[in-house]
Amino acid sequence: MDKIDIEAARELLDFGSRLDSEPRAEEQLQGAVALHNLLAEHNCAYVADEVGMGKTYVALGAMALMRHFQSKLRVLIITPRENIQNKWMKELGNLVRHNIRY
């Protein structure tokens, strides 16, 4: 998997479509690119930040970028509780409907 730059990601993802904060949308996009590039280089990465900073969307955005460039890629999401699993399924649907540029 090759590294990508922010402009390539901007062509594929629009985090601003559902956020009132343009700076937050840009931070999430930058985070998704950074996570994608860490995975491309090291095959391992983690996301940690304060509550409400968009970790789920950063991770989902990185997954969307990876799937764009490697359509056969599969991702396993392991969650500690059912409520987190339900949150991820809901947010994945929201990402696909509102943030991926077709």
PDB file of N, CA and C in Angstrom:
ATOM      1  N   MET A   1       0.860  -1.175   0.000  1.00  0.00           N
ATOM      2  CA  MET A   1       0.000   0.000   0.000  1.00  0.00           C
ATOM      3  C   MET A   1       0.902   1.232   0.000  1.00  0.00           C
ATOM      4  N   ASP A   2       0.625   2.170  -0.869  1.00  0.00           N
ATOM      5  CA  ASP A   2       1.397   3.402  -0.965  1.00  0.00           C
ATOM      6  C   ASP A   2       0.840   4.477  -0.053  1.00  0.00           C
ATOM      7  N   LYS A   3       1.700   5.384   0.357  1.00  0.00           N
ATOM      8  CA  LYS A   3       1.262   6.551   1.121  1.00  0.00           C
ATOM      9  C   LYS A   3       0.484   7.480   0.203  1.00  0.00           C
ATOM     10  N   ILE A   4      -0.378   8.294   0.805  1.00  0.00           N
ATOM     11  CA  ILE A   4      -1.150   9.276   0.041  1.00  0.00           C
ATOM     12  C   ILE A   4      -0.964  10.647   0.673  1.00  0.00           C
ATOM     13  N   ASP A   5      -1.337  11.685  -0.061  1.00  0.00           N
ATOM     14  CA  ASP A   5      -1.273  13.030   0.510  1.00  0.00           C
ATOM     15  C   ASP A   5      -2.686  13.543   0.772  1.00  0.00           C
ATOM     16  N   ILE A   6      -2.750  14.668   1.433  1.00  0.00           N
ATOM     17  CA  ILE A   6      -4.035  15.230   1.862  1.00  0.00           C
ATOM     18  C   ILE A   6      -4.937  15.566   0.673  1.00  0.00           C
ATOM     19  N   GLU A   7      -4.349  15.991  -0.435  1.00  0.00           N
ATOM     20  CA  GLU A   7      -5.153  16.347  -1.612  1.00  0.00           C
ATOM     21  C   GLU A   7      -5.821  15.121  -2.221  1.00  0.00           C
ATOM     22  N   ALA A   8      -5.097  14.005  -2.256  1.00  0.00           N
ATOM     23  CA  ALA A   8      -5.699  12.768  -2.769  1.00  0.00           C
ATOM     24  C   ALA A   8      -6.867  12.351  -1.877  1.00  0.00           C
ATOM     25  N   ALA A   9      -6.700  12.474  -0.573  1.00  0.00           N
ATOM     26  CA  ALA A   9      -7.765  12.117   0.361  1.00  0.00           C
ATOM     27  C   ALA A   9      -8.951  13.062   0.233  1.00  0.00           C
ATOM     28  N   ARG A  10      -8.681  14.333   0.016  1.00  0.00           N
ATOM     29  CA  ARG A  10      -9.759  15.324  -0.120  1.00  0.00           C
ATOM     30  C   ARG A  10     -10.648  15.018  -1.324  1.00  0.00           C
ATOM     31  N   GLU A  11     -10.070  14.397  -2.350  1.00  0.00           N
ATOM     32  CA  GLU A  11     -10.844  14.004  -3.529  1.00  0.00           C
ATOM     33  C   GLU A  11     -11.829  12.875  -3.198  1.00  0.00           C
ATOM     34  N   LEU A  12     -11.512  12.101  -2.156  1.00  0.00           N
ATOM     35  CA  LEU A  12     -12.293  10.912  -1.833  1.00  0.00           C
ATOM     36  C   LEU A  12     -13.204  11.071  -0.620  1.00  0.00           C
ATOM     37  N   LEU A  13     -12.818  11.939   0.321  1.00  0.00           N
ATOM     38  CA  LEU A  13     -13.564  12.094   1.568  1.00  0.00           C
ATOM     39  C   LEU A  13     -13.955  13.542   1.805  1.00  0.00           C
ATOM     40  N   ASP A  14     -15.139  13.736   2.351  1.00  0.00           N
ATOM     41  CA  ASP A  14     -15.614  15.063   2.720  1.00  0.00           C
ATOM     42  C   ASP A  14     -16.157  15.007   4.143  1.00  0.00           C
ATOM     43  N   PHE A  15     -15.292  15.254   5.116  1.00  0.00           N
ATOM     44  CA  PHE A  15     -15.727  15.219   6.505  1.00  0.00           C
ATOM     45  C   PHE A  15     -16.528  16.460   6.873  1.00  0.00           C
ATOM     46  N   GLY A  16     -16.476  17.503   6.074  1.00  0.00           N
ATOM     47  CA  GLY A  16     -17.193  18.732   6.382  1.00  0.00           C
ATOM     48  C   GLY A  16     -18.674  18.685   6.079  1.00  0.00           C
ATOM     49  N   SER A  17     -19.142  17.647   5.402  1.00  0.00           N
ATOM     50  CA  SER A  17     -20.549  17.616   5.000  1.00  0.00           C
ATOM     51  C   SER A  17     -21.504  17.489   6.188  1.00  0.00           C
ATOM     52  N   ARG A  18     -21.025  16.975   7.323  1.00  0.00           N
ATOM     53  CA  ARG A  18     -21.906  16.821   8.479  1.00  0.00           C
ATOM     54  C   ARG A  18     -21.392  17.535   9.716  1.00  0.00           C
ATOM     55  N   LEU A  19     -20.252  18.185   9.617  1.00  0.00           N
ATOM     56  CA  LEU A  19     -19.694  18.900  10.766  1.00  0.00           C
ATOM     57  C   LEU A  19     -19.901  20.394  10.604  1.00  0.00           C
ATOM     58  N   ASP A  20     -20.230  21.059  11.693  1.00  0.00           N
ATOM     59  CA  ASP A  20     -20.367  22.515  11.665  1.00  0.00           C
ATOM     60  C   ASP A  20     -19.007  23.197  11.744  1.00  0.00           C
ATOM     61  N   SER A  21     -17.974  22.440  12.063  1.00  0.00           N
ATOM     62  CA  SER A  21     -16.642  22.996  12.281  1.00  0.00           C
ATOM     63  C   SER A  21     -15.698  22.587  11.163  1.00  0.00           C
ATOM     64  N   GLU A  22     -15.352  23.546  10.309  1.00  0.00           N
ATOM     65  CA  GLU A  22     -14.404  23.269   9.227  1.00  0.00           C
ATOM     66  C   GLU A  22     -13.041  22.859   9.772  1.00  0.00           C
ATOM     67  N   PRO A  23     -12.534  23.511  10.835  1.00  0.00           N
ATOM     68  CA  PRO A  23     -11.247  23.057  11.385  1.00  0.00           C
ATOM     69  C   PRO A  23     -11.305  21.608  11.881  1.00  0.00           C
ATOM     70  N   ARG A  24     -12.408  21.204  12.505  1.00  0.00           N
ATOM     71  CA  ARG A  24     -12.529  19.820  12.988  1.00  0.00           C
ATOM     72  C   ARG A  24     -12.552  18.856  11.805  1.00  0.00           C
ATOM     73  N   ALA A  25     -13.273  19.209  10.741  1.00  0.00           N
ATOM     74  CA  ALA A  25     -13.323  18.356   9.550  1.00  0.00           C
ATOM     75  C   ALA A  25     -11.929  18.198   8.953  1.00  0.00           C
ATOM     76  N   GLU A  26     -11.170  19.282   8.907  1.00  0.00           N
ATOM     77  CA  GLU A  26      -9.805  19.222   8.365  1.00  0.00           C
ATOM     78  C   GLU A  26      -8.904  18.370   9.262  1.00  0.00           C
ATOM     79  N   GLU A  27      -9.067  18.493  10.575  1.00  0.00           N
ATOM     80  CA  GLU A  27      -8.283  17.666  11.504  1.00  0.00           C
ATOM     81  C   GLU A  27      -8.600  16.187  11.308  1.00  0.00           C
ATOM     82  N   GLN A  28      -9.870  15.861  11.116  1.00  0.00           N
ATOM     83  CA  GLN A  28     -10.242  14.468  10.902  1.00  0.00           C
ATOM     84  C   GLN A  28      -9.671  13.946   9.588  1.00  0.00           C
ATOM     85  N   LEU A  29      -9.698  14.768   8.549  1.00  0.00           N
ATOM     86  CA  LEU A  29      -9.129  14.357   7.267  1.00  0.00           C
ATOM     87  C   LEU A  29      -7.626  14.137   7.407  1.00  0.00           C
ATOM     88  N   GLN A  30      -6.953  15.059   8.060  1.00  0.00           N
ATOM     89  CA  GLN A  30      -5.513  14.900   8.277  1.00  0.00           C
ATOM     90  C   GLN A  30      -5.222  13.649   9.105  1.00  0.00           C
ATOM     91  N   GLY A  31      -6.052  13.389  10.103  1.00  0.00           N
ATOM     92  CA  GLY A  31      -5.882  12.189  10.913  1.00  0.00           C
ATOM     93  C   GLY A  31      -6.072  10.919  10.107  1.00  0.00           C
ATOM     94  N   ALA A  32      -7.070  10.905   9.231  1.00  0.00           N
ATOM     95  CA  ALA A  32      -7.313   9.728   8.384  1.00  0.00           C
ATOM     96  C   ALA A  32      -6.125   9.479   7.451  1.00  0.00           C
ATOM     97  N   VAL A  33      -5.567  10.554   6.898  1.00  0.00           N
ATOM     98  CA  VAL A  33      -4.399  10.420   6.021  1.00  0.00           C
ATOM     99  C   VAL A  33      -3.196   9.924   6.817  1.00  0.00           C
ATOM    100  N   ALA A  34      -2.975  10.498   7.989  1.00  0.00           N
ATOM    101  CA  ALA A  34      -1.844  10.073   8.826  1.00  0.00           C
ATOM    102  C   ALA A  34      -1.984   8.604   9.208  1.00  0.00           C
ATOM    103  N   LEU A  35      -3.191   8.188   9.598  1.00  0.00           N
ATOM    104  CA  LEU A  35      -3.417   6.796   9.964  1.00  0.00           C
ATOM    105  C   LEU A  35      -3.200   5.880   8.760  1.00  0.00           C
ATOM    106  N   HIS A  36      -3.738   6.259   7.618  1.00  0.00           N
ATOM    107  CA  HIS A  36      -3.526   5.485   6.385  1.00  0.00           C
ATOM    108  C   HIS A  36      -2.035   5.324   6.112  1.00  0.00           C
ATOM    109  N   ASN A  37      -1.291   6.418   6.221  1.00  0.00           N
ATOM    110  CA  ASN A  37       0.133   6.374   5.900  1.00  0.00           C
ATOM    111  C   ASN A  37       0.938   5.576   6.915  1.00  0.00           C
ATOM    112  N   LEU A  38       0.553   5.625   8.190  1.00  0.00           N
ATOM    113  CA  LEU A  38       1.208   4.776   9.196  1.00  0.00           C
ATOM    114  C   LEU A  38       0.972   3.300   8.879  1.00  0.00           C
ATOM    115  N   LEU A  39      -0.251   2.972   8.521  1.00  0.00           N
ATOM    116  CA  LEU A  39      -0.557   1.589   8.168  1.00  0.00           C
ATOM    117  C   LEU A  39       0.186   1.163   6.906  1.00  0.00           C
ATOM    118  N   ALA A  40       0.301   2.075   5.940  1.00  0.00           N
ATOM    119  CA  ALA A  40       1.029   1.765   4.713  1.00  0.00           C
ATOM    120  C   ALA A  40       2.504   1.478   4.994  1.00  0.00           C
ATOM    121  N   GLU A  41       3.059   2.219   5.929  1.00  0.00           N
ATOM    122  CA  GLU A  41       4.491   2.080   6.215  1.00  0.00           C
ATOM    123  C   GLU A  41       4.795   0.976   7.226  1.00  0.00           C
ATOM    124  N   HIS A  42       3.963   0.848   8.266  1.00  0.00           N
ATOM    125  CA  HIS A  42       4.295  -0.042   9.379  1.00  0.00           C
ATOM    126  C   HIS A  42       3.338  -1.224   9.556  1.00  0.00           C
ATOM    127  N   ASN A  43       2.229  -1.239   8.817  1.00  0.00           N
ATOM    128  CA  ASN A  43       1.201  -2.281   8.978  1.00  0.00           C
ATOM    129  C   ASN A  43       0.614  -2.322  10.381  1.00  0.00           C
ATOM    130  N   CYS A  44       0.762  -1.252  11.116  1.00  0.00           N
ATOM    131  CA  CYS A  44       0.242  -1.195  12.479  1.00  0.00           C
ATOM    132  C   CYS A  44       0.089   0.274  12.877  1.00  0.00           C
ATOM    133  N   ALA A  45      -0.981   0.593  13.582  1.00  0.00           N
ATOM    134  CA  ALA A  45      -1.195   1.966  14.059  1.00  0.00           C
ATOM    135  C   ALA A  45      -2.302   1.937  15.097  1.00  0.00           C
ATOM    136  N   TYR A  46      -2.386   2.993  15.886  1.00  0.00           N
ATOM    137  CA  TYR A  46      -3.507   3.134  16.802  1.00  0.00           C
ATOM    138  C   TYR A  46      -3.909   4.597  16.865  1.00  0.00           C
ATOM    139  N   VAL A  47      -5.160   4.820  17.263  1.00  0.00           N
ATOM    140  CA  VAL A  47      -5.711   6.160  17.367  1.00  0.00           C
ATOM    141  C   VAL A  47      -6.102   6.393  18.819  1.00  0.00           C
ATOM    142  N   ALA A  48      -5.607   7.466  19.387  1.00  0.00           N
ATOM    143  CA  ALA A  48      -5.959   7.813  20.770  1.00  0.00           C
ATOM    144  C   ALA A  48      -6.123   9.322  20.860  1.00  0.00           C
ATOM    145  N   ASP A  49      -7.204   9.755  21.466  1.00  0.00           N
ATOM    146  CA  ASP A  49      -7.462  11.180  21.658  1.00  0.00           C
ATOM    147  C   ASP A  49      -8.567  11.308  22.690  1.00  0.00           C
ATOM    148  N   GLU A  50      -8.898  12.541  23.006  1.00  0.00           N
ATOM    149  CA  GLU A  50      -9.958  12.796  23.973  1.00  0.00           C
ATOM    150  C   GLU A  50     -11.313  12.393  23.399  1.00  0.00           C
ATOM    151  N   VAL A  51     -12.277  12.222  24.280  1.00  0.00           N
ATOM    152  CA  VAL A  51     -13.649  11.920  23.877  1.00  0.00           C
ATOM    153  C   VAL A  51     -14.174  13.049  22.997  1.00  0.00           C
ATOM    154  N   GLY A  52     -14.837  12.684  21.897  1.00  0.00           N
ATOM    155  CA  GLY A  52     -15.477  13.669  21.041  1.00  0.00           C
ATOM    156  C   GLY A  52     -14.586  14.311  20.001  1.00  0.00           C
ATOM    157  N   MET A  53     -13.383  13.806  19.822  1.00  0.00           N
ATOM    158  CA  MET A  53     -12.458  14.408  18.860  1.00  0.00           C
ATOM    159  C   MET A  53     -12.556  13.776  17.469  1.00  0.00           C
ATOM    160  N   GLY A  54     -13.354  12.718  17.321  1.00  0.00           N
ATOM    161  CA  GLY A  54     -13.570  12.140  16.003  1.00  0.00           C
ATOM    162  C   GLY A  54     -12.730  10.916  15.692  1.00  0.00           C
ATOM    163  N   LYS A  55     -12.310  10.187  16.710  1.00  0.00           N
ATOM    164  CA  LYS A  55     -11.481   8.996  16.491  1.00  0.00           C
ATOM    165  C   LYS A  55     -12.185   7.981  15.587  1.00  0.00           C
ATOM    166  N   THR A  56     -13.478   7.803  15.785  1.00  0.00           N
ATOM    167  CA  THR A  56     -14.212   6.828  14.975  1.00  0.00           C
ATOM    168  C   THR A  56     -14.162   7.226  13.511  1.00  0.00           C
ATOM    169  N   TYR A  57     -14.405   8.501  13.215  1.00  0.00           N
ATOM    170  CA  TYR A  57     -14.398   8.943  11.822  1.00  0.00           C
ATOM    171  C   TYR A  57     -12.984   8.926  11.226  1.00  0.00           C
ATOM    172  N   VAL A  58     -11.981   9.211  12.025  1.00  0.00           N
ATOM    173  CA  VAL A  58     -10.597   9.116  11.541  1.00  0.00           C
ATOM    174  C   VAL A  58     -10.312   7.673  11.129  1.00  0.00           C
ATOM    175  N   ALA A  59     -10.665   6.726  11.990  1.00  0.00           N
ATOM    176  CA  ALA A  59     -10.420   5.315  11.684  1.00  0.00           C
ATOM    177  C   ALA A  59     -11.248   4.858  10.484  1.00  0.00           C
ATOM    178  N   LEU A  60     -12.515   5.230  10.449  1.00  0.00           N
ATOM    179  CA  LEU A  60     -13.360   4.851   9.313  1.00  0.00           C
ATOM    180  C   LEU A  60     -12.881   5.514   8.023  1.00  0.00           C
ATOM    181  N   GLY A  61     -12.423   6.759   8.127  1.00  0.00           N
ATOM    182  CA  GLY A  61     -11.880   7.438   6.949  1.00  0.00           C
ATOM    183  C   GLY A  61     -10.640   6.746   6.425  1.00  0.00           C
ATOM    184  N   ALA A  62      -9.753   6.329   7.321  1.00  0.00           N
ATOM    185  CA  ALA A  62      -8.552   5.600   6.908  1.00  0.00           C
ATOM    186  C   ALA A  62      -8.939   4.277   6.247  1.00  0.00           C
ATOM    187  N   MET A  63      -9.944   3.605   6.805  1.00  0.00           N
ATOM    188  CA  MET A  63     -10.418   2.360   6.201  1.00  0.00           C
ATOM    189  C   MET A  63     -10.971   2.611   4.799  1.00  0.00           C
ATOM    190  N   ALA A  64     -11.725   3.688   4.645  1.00  0.00           N
ATOM    191  CA  ALA A  64     -12.286   4.014   3.331  1.00  0.00           C
ATOM    192  C   ALA A  64     -11.175   4.311   2.323  1.00  0.00           C
ATOM    193  N   LEU A  65     -10.152   5.030   2.751  1.00  0.00           N
ATOM    194  CA  LEU A  65      -9.027   5.316   1.860  1.00  0.00           C
ATOM    195  C   LEU A  65      -8.313   4.026   1.460  1.00  0.00           C
ATOM    196  N   MET A  66      -8.074   3.161   2.425  1.00  0.00           N
ATOM    197  CA  MET A  66      -7.400   1.894   2.119  1.00  0.00           C
ATOM    198  C   MET A  66      -8.238   1.048   1.169  1.00  0.00           C
ATOM    199  N   ARG A  67      -9.540   0.990   1.409  1.00  0.00           N
ATOM    200  CA  ARG A  67     -10.415   0.201   0.528  1.00  0.00           C
ATOM    201  C   ARG A  67     -10.475   0.789  -0.874  1.00  0.00           C
ATOM    202  N   HIS A  68     -10.358   2.103  -0.988  1.00  0.00           N
ATOM    203  CA  HIS A  68     -10.368   2.718  -2.317  1.00  0.00           C
ATOM    204  C   HIS A  68      -9.179   2.228  -3.144  1.00  0.00           C
ATOM    205  N   PHE A  69      -8.033   2.172  -2.515  1.00  0.00           N
ATOM    206  CA  PHE A  69      -6.813   1.801  -3.230  1.00  0.00           C
ATOM    207  C   PHE A  69      -6.574   0.293  -3.264  1.00  0.00           C
ATOM    208  N   GLN A  70      -7.222  -0.458  -2.378  1.00  0.00           N
ATOM    209  CA  GLN A  70      -7.116  -1.917  -2.344  1.00  0.00           C
ATOM    210  C   GLN A  70      -8.514  -2.486  -2.154  1.00  0.00           C
ATOM    211  N   SER A  71      -9.237  -2.653  -3.243  1.00  0.00           N
ATOM    212  CA  SER A  71     -10.653  -3.018  -3.149  1.00  0.00           C
ATOM    213  C   SER A  71     -10.887  -4.382  -2.505  1.00  0.00           C
ATOM    214  N   LYS A  72      -9.912  -5.250  -2.491  1.00  0.00           N
ATOM    215  CA  LYS A  72     -10.076  -6.568  -1.875  1.00  0.00           C
ATOM    216  C   LYS A  72      -9.718  -6.570  -0.391  1.00  0.00           C
ATOM    217  N   LEU A  73      -9.293  -5.432   0.129  1.00  0.00           N
ATOM    218  CA  LEU A  73      -8.927  -5.324   1.538  1.00  0.00           C
ATOM    219  C   LEU A  73     -10.125  -5.625   2.434  1.00  0.00           C
ATOM    220  N   ARG A  74      -9.895  -6.357   3.483  1.00  0.00           N
ATOM    221  CA  ARG A  74     -10.927  -6.631   4.473  1.00  0.00           C
ATOM    222  C   ARG A  74     -10.434  -6.120   5.819  1.00  0.00           C
ATOM    223  N   VAL A  75     -11.357  -5.617   6.630  1.00  0.00           N
ATOM    224  CA  VAL A  75     -11.024  -5.037   7.921  1.00  0.00           C
ATOM    225  C   VAL A  75     -11.857  -5.727   8.986  1.00  0.00           C
ATOM    226  N   LEU A  76     -11.220  -6.072  10.074  1.00  0.00           N
ATOM    227  CA  LEU A  76     -11.906  -6.646  11.221  1.00  0.00           C
ATOM    228  C   LEU A  76     -11.901  -5.609  12.332  1.00  0.00           C
ATOM    229  N   ILE A  77     -13.079  -5.269  12.830  1.00  0.00           N
ATOM    230  CA  ILE A  77     -13.211  -4.325  13.935  1.00  0.00           C
ATOM    231  C   ILE A  77     -13.623  -5.110  15.166  1.00  0.00           C
ATOM    232  N   ILE A  78     -12.814  -5.035  16.202  1.00  0.00           N
ATOM    233  CA  ILE A  78     -13.106  -5.724  17.452  1.00  0.00           C
ATOM    234  C   ILE A  78     -13.461  -4.663  18.483  1.00  0.00           C
ATOM    235  N   THR A  79     -14.621  -4.829  19.101  1.00  0.00           N
ATOM    236  CA  THR A  79     -15.061  -3.859  20.103  1.00  0.00           C
ATOM    237  C   THR A  79     -15.296  -4.562  21.436  1.00  0.00           C
ATOM    238  N   PRO A  80     -15.122  -3.830  22.541  1.00  0.00           N
ATOM    239  CA  PRO A  80     -15.255  -4.466  23.844  1.00  0.00           C
ATOM    240  C   PRO A  80     -16.695  -4.742  24.269  1.00  0.00           C
ATOM    241  N   ARG A  81     -17.638  -3.980  23.735  1.00  0.00           N
ATOM    242  CA  ARG A  81     -19.037  -4.146  24.157  1.00  0.00           C
ATOM    243  C   ARG A  81     -19.967  -3.967  22.958  1.00  0.00           C
ATOM    244  N   GLU A  82     -21.165  -4.497  23.103  1.00  0.00           N
ATOM    245  CA  GLU A  82     -22.149  -4.434  22.030  1.00  0.00           C
ATOM    246  C   GLU A  82     -22.517  -2.994  21.681  1.00  0.00           C
ATOM    247  N   ASN A  83     -22.592  -2.096  22.669  1.00  0.00           N
ATOM    248  CA  ASN A  83     -22.971  -0.713  22.373  1.00  0.00           C
ATOM    249  C   ASN A  83     -21.919  -0.037  21.472  1.00  0.00           C
ATOM    250  N   ILE A  84     -20.657  -0.372  21.643  1.00  0.00           N
ATOM    251  CA  ILE A  84     -19.607   0.183  20.779  1.00  0.00           C
ATOM    252  C   ILE A  84     -19.721  -0.420  19.377  1.00  0.00           C
ATOM    253  N   GLN A  85     -20.008  -1.701  19.313  1.00  0.00           N
ATOM    254  CA  GLN A  85     -20.206  -2.355  18.017  1.00  0.00           C
ATOM    255  C   GLN A  85     -21.350  -1.679  17.261  1.00  0.00           C
ATOM    256  N   ASN A  86     -22.455  -1.419  17.938  1.00  0.00           N
ATOM    257  CA  ASN A  86     -23.597  -0.750  17.305  1.00  0.00           C
ATOM    258  C   ASN A  86     -23.235   0.654  16.860  1.00  0.00           C
ATOM    259  N   LYS A  87     -22.451   1.381  17.668  1.00  0.00           N
ATOM    260  CA  LYS A  87     -22.004   2.726  17.294  1.00  0.00           C
ATOM    261  C   LYS A  87     -21.187   2.677  16.011  1.00  0.00           C
ATOM    262  N   TRP A  88     -20.245   1.735  15.910  1.00  0.00           N
ATOM    263  CA  TRP A  88     -19.415   1.632  14.721  1.00  0.00           C
ATOM    264  C   TRP A  88     -20.248   1.290  13.487  1.00  0.00           C
ATOM    265  N   MET A  89     -21.210   0.395  13.616  1.00  0.00           N
ATOM    266  CA  MET A  89     -22.053   0.049  12.472  1.00  0.00           C
ATOM    267  C   MET A  89     -22.859   1.267  12.017  1.00  0.00           C
ATOM    268  N   LYS A  90     -23.390   2.027  12.977  1.00  0.00           N
ATOM    269  CA  LYS A  90     -24.149   3.236  12.649  1.00  0.00           C
ATOM    270  C   LYS A  90     -23.254   4.260  11.961  1.00  0.00           C
ATOM    271  N   GLU A  91     -22.072   4.502  12.529  1.00  0.00           N
ATOM    272  CA  GLU A  91     -21.173   5.515  11.971  1.00  0.00           C
ATOM    273  C   GLU A  91     -20.621   5.097  10.612  1.00  0.00           C
ATOM    274  N   LEU A  92     -20.404   3.805  10.396  1.00  0.00           N
ATOM    275  CA  LEU A  92     -19.967   3.348   9.078  1.00  0.00           C
ATOM    276  C   LEU A  92     -21.028   3.668   8.034  1.00  0.00           C
ATOM    277  N   GLY A  93     -22.287   3.410   8.360  1.00  0.00           N
ATOM    278  CA  GLY A  93     -23.377   3.755   7.444  1.00  0.00           C
ATOM    279  C   GLY A  93     -23.444   5.244   7.178  1.00  0.00           C
ATOM    280  N   ASN A  94     -23.262   6.058   8.227  1.00  0.00           N
ATOM    281  CA  ASN A  94     -23.262   7.515   8.057  1.00  0.00           C
ATOM    282  C   ASN A  94     -22.104   7.968   7.176  1.00  0.00           C
ATOM    283  N   LEU A  95     -20.931   7.393   7.387  1.00  0.00           N
ATOM    284  CA  LEU A  95     -19.755   7.755   6.579  1.00  0.00           C
ATOM    285  C   LEU A  95     -20.019   7.462   5.095  1.00  0.00           C
ATOM    286  N   VAL A  96     -20.533   6.282   4.818  1.00  0.00           N
ATOM    287  CA  VAL A  96     -20.789   5.906   3.436  1.00  0.00           C
ATOM    288  C   VAL A  96     -21.832   6.823   2.799  1.00  0.00           C
ATOM    289  N   ARG A  97     -22.885   7.166   3.555  1.00  0.00           N
ATOM    290  CA  ARG A  97     -23.948   8.013   3.011  1.00  0.00           C
ATOM    291  C   ARG A  97     -23.540   9.476   2.829  1.00  0.00           C
ATOM    292  N   HIS A  98     -22.705   9.990   3.755  1.00  0.00           N
ATOM    293  CA  HIS A  98     -22.500  11.441   3.793  1.00  0.00           C
ATOM    294  C   HIS A  98     -21.075  11.929   3.529  1.00  0.00           C
ATOM    295  N   ASN A  99     -20.066  11.083   3.670  1.00  0.00           N
ATOM    296  CA  ASN A  99     -18.705  11.590   3.641  1.00  0.00           C
ATOM    297  C   ASN A  99     -17.831  11.058   2.516  1.00  0.00           C
ATOM    298  N   ILE A 100     -18.242   9.990   1.884  1.00  0.00           N
ATOM    299  CA  ILE A 100     -17.447   9.459   0.777  1.00  0.00           C
ATOM    300  C   ILE A 100     -17.917  10.113  -0.506  1.00  0.00           C
ATOM    301  N   ARG A 101     -16.965  10.648  -1.251  1.00  0.00           N
ATOM    302  CA  ARG A 101     -17.283  11.297  -2.528  1.00  0.00           C
ATOM    303  C   ARG A 101     -17.278  10.222  -3.630  1.00  0.00           C
ATOM    304  N   TYR A 102     -18.365  10.162  -4.367  1.00  0.00           N
ATOM    305  CA  TYR A 102     -18.466   9.174  -5.432  1.00  0.00           C
ATOM    306  C   TYR A 102     -18.162   9.817  -6.762  1.00  0.00           C
TER     307      TYR A 102
END
